[in-house]
mmCIF file of C-alpha atoms and ligand atoms in Angstrom:
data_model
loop_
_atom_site.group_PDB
_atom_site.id
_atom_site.type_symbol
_atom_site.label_atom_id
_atom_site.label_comp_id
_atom_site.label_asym_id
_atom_site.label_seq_id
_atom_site.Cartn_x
_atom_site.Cartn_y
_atom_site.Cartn_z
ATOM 1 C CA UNK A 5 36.336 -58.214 113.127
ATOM 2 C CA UNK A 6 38.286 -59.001 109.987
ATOM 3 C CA UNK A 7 41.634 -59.816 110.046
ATOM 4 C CA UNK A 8 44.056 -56.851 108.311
ATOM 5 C CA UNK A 9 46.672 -58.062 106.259
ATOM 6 C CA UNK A 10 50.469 -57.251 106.273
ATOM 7 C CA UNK A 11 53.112 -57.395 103.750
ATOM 8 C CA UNK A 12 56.411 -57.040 104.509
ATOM 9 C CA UNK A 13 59.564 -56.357 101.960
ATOM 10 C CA UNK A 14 61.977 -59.641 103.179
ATOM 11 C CA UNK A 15 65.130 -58.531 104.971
ATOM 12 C CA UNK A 16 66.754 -55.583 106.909
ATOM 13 C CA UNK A 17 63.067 -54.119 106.261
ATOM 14 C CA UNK A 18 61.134 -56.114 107.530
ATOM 15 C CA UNK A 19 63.356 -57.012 111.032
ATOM 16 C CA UNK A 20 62.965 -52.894 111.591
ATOM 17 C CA UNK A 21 59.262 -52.630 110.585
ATOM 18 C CA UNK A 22 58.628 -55.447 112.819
ATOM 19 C CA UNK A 23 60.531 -54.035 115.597
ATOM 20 C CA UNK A 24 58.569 -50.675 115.174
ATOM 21 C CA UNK A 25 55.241 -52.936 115.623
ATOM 22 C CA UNK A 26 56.492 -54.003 118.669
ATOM 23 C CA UNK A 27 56.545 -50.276 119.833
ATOM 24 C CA UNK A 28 52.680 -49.857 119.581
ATOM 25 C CA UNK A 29 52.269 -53.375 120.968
ATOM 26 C CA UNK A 30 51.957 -55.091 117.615
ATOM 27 C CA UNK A 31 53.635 -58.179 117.912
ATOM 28 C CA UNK A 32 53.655 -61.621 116.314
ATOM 29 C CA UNK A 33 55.837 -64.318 118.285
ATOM 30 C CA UNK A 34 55.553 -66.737 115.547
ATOM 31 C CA UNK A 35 57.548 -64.752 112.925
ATOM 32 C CA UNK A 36 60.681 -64.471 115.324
ATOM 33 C CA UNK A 37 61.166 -68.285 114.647
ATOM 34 C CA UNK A 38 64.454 -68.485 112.367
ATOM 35 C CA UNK A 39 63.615 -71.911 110.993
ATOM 36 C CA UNK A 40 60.012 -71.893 110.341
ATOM 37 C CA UNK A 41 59.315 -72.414 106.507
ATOM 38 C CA UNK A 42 55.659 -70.756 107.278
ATOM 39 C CA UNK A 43 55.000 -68.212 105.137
ATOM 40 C CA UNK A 44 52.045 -66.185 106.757
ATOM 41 C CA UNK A 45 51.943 -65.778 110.253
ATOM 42 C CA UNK A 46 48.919 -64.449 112.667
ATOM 43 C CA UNK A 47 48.288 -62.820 115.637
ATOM 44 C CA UNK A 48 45.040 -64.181 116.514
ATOM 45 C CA UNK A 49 44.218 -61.178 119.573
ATOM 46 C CA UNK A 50 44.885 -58.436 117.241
ATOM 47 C CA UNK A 51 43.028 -59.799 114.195
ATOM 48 C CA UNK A 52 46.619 -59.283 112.369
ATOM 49 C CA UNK A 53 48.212 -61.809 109.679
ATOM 50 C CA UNK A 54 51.405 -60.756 108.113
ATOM 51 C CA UNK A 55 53.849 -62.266 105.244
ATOM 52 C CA UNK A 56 56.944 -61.505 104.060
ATOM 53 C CA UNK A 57 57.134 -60.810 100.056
ATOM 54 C CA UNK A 58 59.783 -60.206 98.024
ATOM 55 C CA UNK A 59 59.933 -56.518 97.839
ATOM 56 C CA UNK A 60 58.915 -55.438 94.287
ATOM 57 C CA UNK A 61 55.651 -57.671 94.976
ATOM 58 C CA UNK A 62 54.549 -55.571 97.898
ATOM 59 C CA UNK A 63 52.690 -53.267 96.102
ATOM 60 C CA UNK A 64 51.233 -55.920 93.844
ATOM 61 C CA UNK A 65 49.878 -57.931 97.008
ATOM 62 C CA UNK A 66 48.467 -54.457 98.392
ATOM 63 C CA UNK A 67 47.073 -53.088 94.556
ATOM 64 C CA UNK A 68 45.066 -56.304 94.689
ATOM 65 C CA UNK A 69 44.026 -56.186 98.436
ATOM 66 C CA UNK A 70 45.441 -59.587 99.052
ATOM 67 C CA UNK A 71 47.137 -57.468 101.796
ATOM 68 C CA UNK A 72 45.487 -54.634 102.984
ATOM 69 C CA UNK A 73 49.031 -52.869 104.046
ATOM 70 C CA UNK A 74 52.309 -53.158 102.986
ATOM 71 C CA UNK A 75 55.983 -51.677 104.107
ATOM 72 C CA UNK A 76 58.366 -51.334 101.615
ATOM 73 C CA UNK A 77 60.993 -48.555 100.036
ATOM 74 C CA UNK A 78 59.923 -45.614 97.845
ATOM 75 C CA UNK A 79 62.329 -46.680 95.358
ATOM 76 C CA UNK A 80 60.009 -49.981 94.721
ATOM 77 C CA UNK A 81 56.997 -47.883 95.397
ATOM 78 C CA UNK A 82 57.714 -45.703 92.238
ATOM 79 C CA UNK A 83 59.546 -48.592 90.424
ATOM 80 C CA UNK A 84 56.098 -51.054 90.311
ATOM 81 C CA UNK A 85 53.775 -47.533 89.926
ATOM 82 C CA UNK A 86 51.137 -49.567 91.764
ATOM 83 C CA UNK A 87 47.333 -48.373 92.069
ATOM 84 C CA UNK A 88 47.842 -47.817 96.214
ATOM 85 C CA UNK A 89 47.862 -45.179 98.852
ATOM 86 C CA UNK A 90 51.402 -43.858 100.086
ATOM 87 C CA UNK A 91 50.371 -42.969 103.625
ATOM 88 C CA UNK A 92 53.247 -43.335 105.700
ATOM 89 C CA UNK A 93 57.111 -42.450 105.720
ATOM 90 C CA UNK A 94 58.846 -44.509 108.461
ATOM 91 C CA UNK A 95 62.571 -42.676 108.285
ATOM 92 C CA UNK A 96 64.231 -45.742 108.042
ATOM 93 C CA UNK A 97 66.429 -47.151 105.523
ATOM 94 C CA UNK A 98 66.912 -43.168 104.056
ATOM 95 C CA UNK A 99 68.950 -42.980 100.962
ATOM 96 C CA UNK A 100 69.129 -40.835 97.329
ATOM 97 C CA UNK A 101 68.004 -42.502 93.933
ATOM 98 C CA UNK A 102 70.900 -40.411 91.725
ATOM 99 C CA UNK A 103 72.645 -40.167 88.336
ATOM 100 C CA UNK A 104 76.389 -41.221 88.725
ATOM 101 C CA UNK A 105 78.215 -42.184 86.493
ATOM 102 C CA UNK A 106 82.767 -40.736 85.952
ATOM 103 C CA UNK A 107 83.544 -37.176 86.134
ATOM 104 C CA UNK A 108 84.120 -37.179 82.852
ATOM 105 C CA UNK A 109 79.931 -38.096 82.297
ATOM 106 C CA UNK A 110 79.005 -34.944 83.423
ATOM 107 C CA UNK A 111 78.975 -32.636 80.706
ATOM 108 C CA UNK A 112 76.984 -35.107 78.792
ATOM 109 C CA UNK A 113 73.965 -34.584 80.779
ATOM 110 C CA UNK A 114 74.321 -31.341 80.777
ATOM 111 C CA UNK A 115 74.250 -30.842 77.005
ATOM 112 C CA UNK A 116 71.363 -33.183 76.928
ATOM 113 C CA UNK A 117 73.261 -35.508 74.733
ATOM 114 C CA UNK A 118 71.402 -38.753 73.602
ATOM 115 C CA UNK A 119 73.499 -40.873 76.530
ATOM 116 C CA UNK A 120 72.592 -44.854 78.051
ATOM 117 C CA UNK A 121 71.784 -45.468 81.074
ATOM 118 C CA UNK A 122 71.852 -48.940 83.022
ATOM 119 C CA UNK A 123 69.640 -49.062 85.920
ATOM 120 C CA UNK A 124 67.670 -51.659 87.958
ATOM 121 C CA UNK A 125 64.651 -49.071 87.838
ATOM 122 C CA UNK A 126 64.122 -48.285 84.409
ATOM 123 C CA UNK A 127 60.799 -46.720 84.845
ATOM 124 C CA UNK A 128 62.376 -44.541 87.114
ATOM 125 C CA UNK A 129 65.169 -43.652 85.172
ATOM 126 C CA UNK A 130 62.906 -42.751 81.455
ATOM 127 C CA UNK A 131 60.513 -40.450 84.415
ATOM 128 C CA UNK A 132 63.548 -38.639 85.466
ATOM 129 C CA UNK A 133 65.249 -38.463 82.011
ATOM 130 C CA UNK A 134 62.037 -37.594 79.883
ATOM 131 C CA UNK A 135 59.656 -35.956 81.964
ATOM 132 C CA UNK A 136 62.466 -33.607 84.351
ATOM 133 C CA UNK A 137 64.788 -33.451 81.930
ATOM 134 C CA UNK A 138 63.514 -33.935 78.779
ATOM 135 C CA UNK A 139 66.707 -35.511 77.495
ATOM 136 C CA UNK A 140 66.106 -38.701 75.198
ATOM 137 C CA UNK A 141 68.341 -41.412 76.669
ATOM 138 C CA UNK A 142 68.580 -45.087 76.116
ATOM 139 C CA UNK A 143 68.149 -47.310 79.366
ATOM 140 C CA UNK A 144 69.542 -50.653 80.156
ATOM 141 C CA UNK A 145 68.113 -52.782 82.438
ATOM 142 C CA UNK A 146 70.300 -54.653 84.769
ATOM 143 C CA UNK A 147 70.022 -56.409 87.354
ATOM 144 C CA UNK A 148 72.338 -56.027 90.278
ATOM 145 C CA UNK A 149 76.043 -54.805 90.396
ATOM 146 C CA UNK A 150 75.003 -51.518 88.051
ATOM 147 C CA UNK A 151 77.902 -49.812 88.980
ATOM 148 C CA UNK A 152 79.694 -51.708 86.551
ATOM 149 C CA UNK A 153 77.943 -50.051 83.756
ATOM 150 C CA UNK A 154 80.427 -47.041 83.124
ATOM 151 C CA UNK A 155 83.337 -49.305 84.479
ATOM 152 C CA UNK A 156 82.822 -51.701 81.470
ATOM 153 C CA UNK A 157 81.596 -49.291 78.973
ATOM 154 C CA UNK A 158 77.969 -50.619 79.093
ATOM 155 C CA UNK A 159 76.775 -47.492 79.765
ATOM 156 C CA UNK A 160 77.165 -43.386 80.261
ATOM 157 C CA UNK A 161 75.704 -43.153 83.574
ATOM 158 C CA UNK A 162 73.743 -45.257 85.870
ATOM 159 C CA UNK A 163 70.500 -44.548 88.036
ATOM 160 C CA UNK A 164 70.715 -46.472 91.208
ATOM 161 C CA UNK A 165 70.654 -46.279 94.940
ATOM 162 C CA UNK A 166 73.347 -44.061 97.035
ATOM 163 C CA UNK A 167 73.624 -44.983 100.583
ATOM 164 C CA UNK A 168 76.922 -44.530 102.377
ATOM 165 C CA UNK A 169 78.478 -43.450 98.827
ATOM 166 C CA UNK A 170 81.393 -46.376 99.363
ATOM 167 C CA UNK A 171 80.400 -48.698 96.357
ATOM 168 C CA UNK A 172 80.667 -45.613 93.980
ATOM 169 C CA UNK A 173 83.650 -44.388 95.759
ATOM 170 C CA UNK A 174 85.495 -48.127 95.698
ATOM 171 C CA UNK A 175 84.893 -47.972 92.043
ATOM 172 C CA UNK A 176 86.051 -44.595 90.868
ATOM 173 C CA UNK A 177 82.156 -43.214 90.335
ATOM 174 C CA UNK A 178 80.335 -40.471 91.688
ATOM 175 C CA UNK A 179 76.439 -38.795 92.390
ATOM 176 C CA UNK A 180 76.056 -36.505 89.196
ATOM 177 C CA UNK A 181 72.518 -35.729 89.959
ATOM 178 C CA UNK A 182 70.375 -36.652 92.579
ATOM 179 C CA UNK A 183 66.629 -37.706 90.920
ATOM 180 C CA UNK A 184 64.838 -38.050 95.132
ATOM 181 C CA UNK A 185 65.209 -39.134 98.458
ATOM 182 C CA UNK A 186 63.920 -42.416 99.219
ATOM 183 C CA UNK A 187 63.211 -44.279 102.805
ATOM 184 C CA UNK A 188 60.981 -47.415 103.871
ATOM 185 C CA UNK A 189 56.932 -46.349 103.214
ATOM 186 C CA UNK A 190 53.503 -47.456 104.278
ATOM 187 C CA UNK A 191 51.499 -48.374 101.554
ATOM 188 C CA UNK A 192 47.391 -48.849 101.404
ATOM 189 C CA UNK A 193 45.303 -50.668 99.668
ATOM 190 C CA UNK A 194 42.493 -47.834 98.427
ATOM 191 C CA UNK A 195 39.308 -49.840 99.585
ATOM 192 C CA UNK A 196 41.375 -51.096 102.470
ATOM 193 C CA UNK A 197 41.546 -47.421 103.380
ATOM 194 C CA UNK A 198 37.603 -47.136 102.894
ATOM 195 C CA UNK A 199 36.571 -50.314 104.932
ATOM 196 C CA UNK A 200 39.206 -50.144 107.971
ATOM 197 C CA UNK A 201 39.651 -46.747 108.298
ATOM 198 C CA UNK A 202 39.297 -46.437 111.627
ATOM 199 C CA UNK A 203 42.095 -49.523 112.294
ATOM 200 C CA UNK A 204 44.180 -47.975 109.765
ATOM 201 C CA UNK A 205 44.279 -44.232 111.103
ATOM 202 C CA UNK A 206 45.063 -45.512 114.637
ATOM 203 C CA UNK A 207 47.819 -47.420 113.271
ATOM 204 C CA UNK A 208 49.697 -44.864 111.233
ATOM 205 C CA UNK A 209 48.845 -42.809 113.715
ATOM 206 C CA UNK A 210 51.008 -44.614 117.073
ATOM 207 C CA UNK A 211 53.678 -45.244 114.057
ATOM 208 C CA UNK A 212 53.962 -41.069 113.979
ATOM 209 C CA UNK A 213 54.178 -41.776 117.513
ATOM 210 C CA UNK A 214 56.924 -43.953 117.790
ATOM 211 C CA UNK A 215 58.740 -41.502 114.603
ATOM 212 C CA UNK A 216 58.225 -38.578 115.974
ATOM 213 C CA UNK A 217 59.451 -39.651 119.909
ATOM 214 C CA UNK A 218 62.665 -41.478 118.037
ATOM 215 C CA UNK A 219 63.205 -38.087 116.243
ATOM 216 C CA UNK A 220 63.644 -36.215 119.277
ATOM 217 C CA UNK A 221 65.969 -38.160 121.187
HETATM 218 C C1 PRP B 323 72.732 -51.193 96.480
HETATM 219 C C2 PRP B 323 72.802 -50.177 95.367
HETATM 220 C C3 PRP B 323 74.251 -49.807 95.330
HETATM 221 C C4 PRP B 323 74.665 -49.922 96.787
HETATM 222 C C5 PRP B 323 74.693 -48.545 97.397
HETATM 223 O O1 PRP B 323 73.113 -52.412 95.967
HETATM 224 O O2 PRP B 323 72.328 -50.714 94.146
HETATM 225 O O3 PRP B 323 74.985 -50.709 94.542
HETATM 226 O O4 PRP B 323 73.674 -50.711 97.453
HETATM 227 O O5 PRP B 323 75.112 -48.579 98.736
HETATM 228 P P1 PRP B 323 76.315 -47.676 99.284
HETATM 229 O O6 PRP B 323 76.088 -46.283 98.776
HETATM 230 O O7 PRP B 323 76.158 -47.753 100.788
HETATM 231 O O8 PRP B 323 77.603 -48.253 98.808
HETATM 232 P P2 PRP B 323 72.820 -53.798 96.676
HETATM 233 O O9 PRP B 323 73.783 -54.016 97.793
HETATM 234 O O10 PRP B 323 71.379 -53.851 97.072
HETATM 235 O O11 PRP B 323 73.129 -54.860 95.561
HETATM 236 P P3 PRP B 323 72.929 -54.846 93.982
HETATM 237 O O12 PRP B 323 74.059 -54.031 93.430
HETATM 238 O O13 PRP B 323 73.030 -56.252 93.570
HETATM 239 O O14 PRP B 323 71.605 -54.231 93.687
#
């Protein structure tokens, strides 16, 4: 048996995915070590390795088949626009990609006025805007801290990630338009999917397990 290949996004992520593993007796002892500097761990029984990847090069390790499955949010998912199989939504980490910007940015997207936009998912952002919309807008990419976009006068609006709402509301912003829901996904590598099919199915399917028993409590 081959082994099958896991990439995790780093952080919150991959503490809950890993706890979810444990649910369908998938575990891996070695990972729970705080001060190892290893980097891919294995669960020899299983015929399991896993790593932990930054989370925009999930889908890159899983397009290639360097991993054969990955876990990481829909935001990233359809931010990278990777050649791989969505199979799987784990409900966790749920939150809104959205348009926000001040009140008083709201009648310029509705008059489809040529506007800019600083985001840290500019592919997202020119989808929404052009194809949905079909407003022409000009996108900035930033890095981190986009709310400060409007604040400064970088930008109109921003596209960005709405949790609790409390970083918009701290700063005098709020959701204008909400471009899709986004949670933590299972992601396939296509001839992953062909060659361990079998594996794979029974996986995602005791994850719909443990999903669908959480859901009803
Ligand atoms: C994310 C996101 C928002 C914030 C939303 O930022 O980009 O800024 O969280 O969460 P809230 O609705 O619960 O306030 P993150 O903390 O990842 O940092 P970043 O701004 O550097 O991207």
């Amino acid at each position: 048996m081959r082994y099958l290949t896991f990439a995790l996004g780093k952080g919150r992520l991959a503490k809950t995915t890993l706890k979810m593993f444990e649910e369908i007796g998938i575990t891996c002892e070695e990972m729970k070590d705080k001060d190892t500097r290893k980097l891919i761990f294995v669960n020899e029984e299983l015929k399991l390795r896993f790593f932990l990847a930054k989370g925009p090069d999930v889908p890159t390790y899983v397009e290639y088949g360097a991993a054969d499955i990955g876990v990481v949010g829909r935001d990233t998912i359809l931010e990278e626009g990777r050649n791989i199989y969505e199979v799987l939504d784990l409900g966790f980490g749920a939150c809104r990609m959205c348009v926000c910007g001040p009140e008083s940015s709201r009648e310029l997207l509705q008059h489809h006025e040529q506007i800019r936009v600083a985001t840290k998912y500019p592919k997202i952002a020119k989808d929404y805007f052009y194809n949905k919309k079909h407003q022409t807008v000009e996108i900035i990419k930033l890095n981190g801290s986009v709310e400060l976009g409007p604040i400064v006068g970088l930008s109109d609006v921003i596209v960005d990630i709405v949790e609790t709402g409390s970083t918009l509301k701290e700063n005098g912003l709020m959701v204008l338009e909400e471009v899709c829901p986004l949670s933590a996904r299972v992601v396939v590598n296509p001839v992953s999917m062909k060659l361990e099919q079998k594996r794979i199915q029974r996986l995602i399917s005791n994850l719909r397990d443990v999903i669908a028993k959480a859901d009803a409590c």
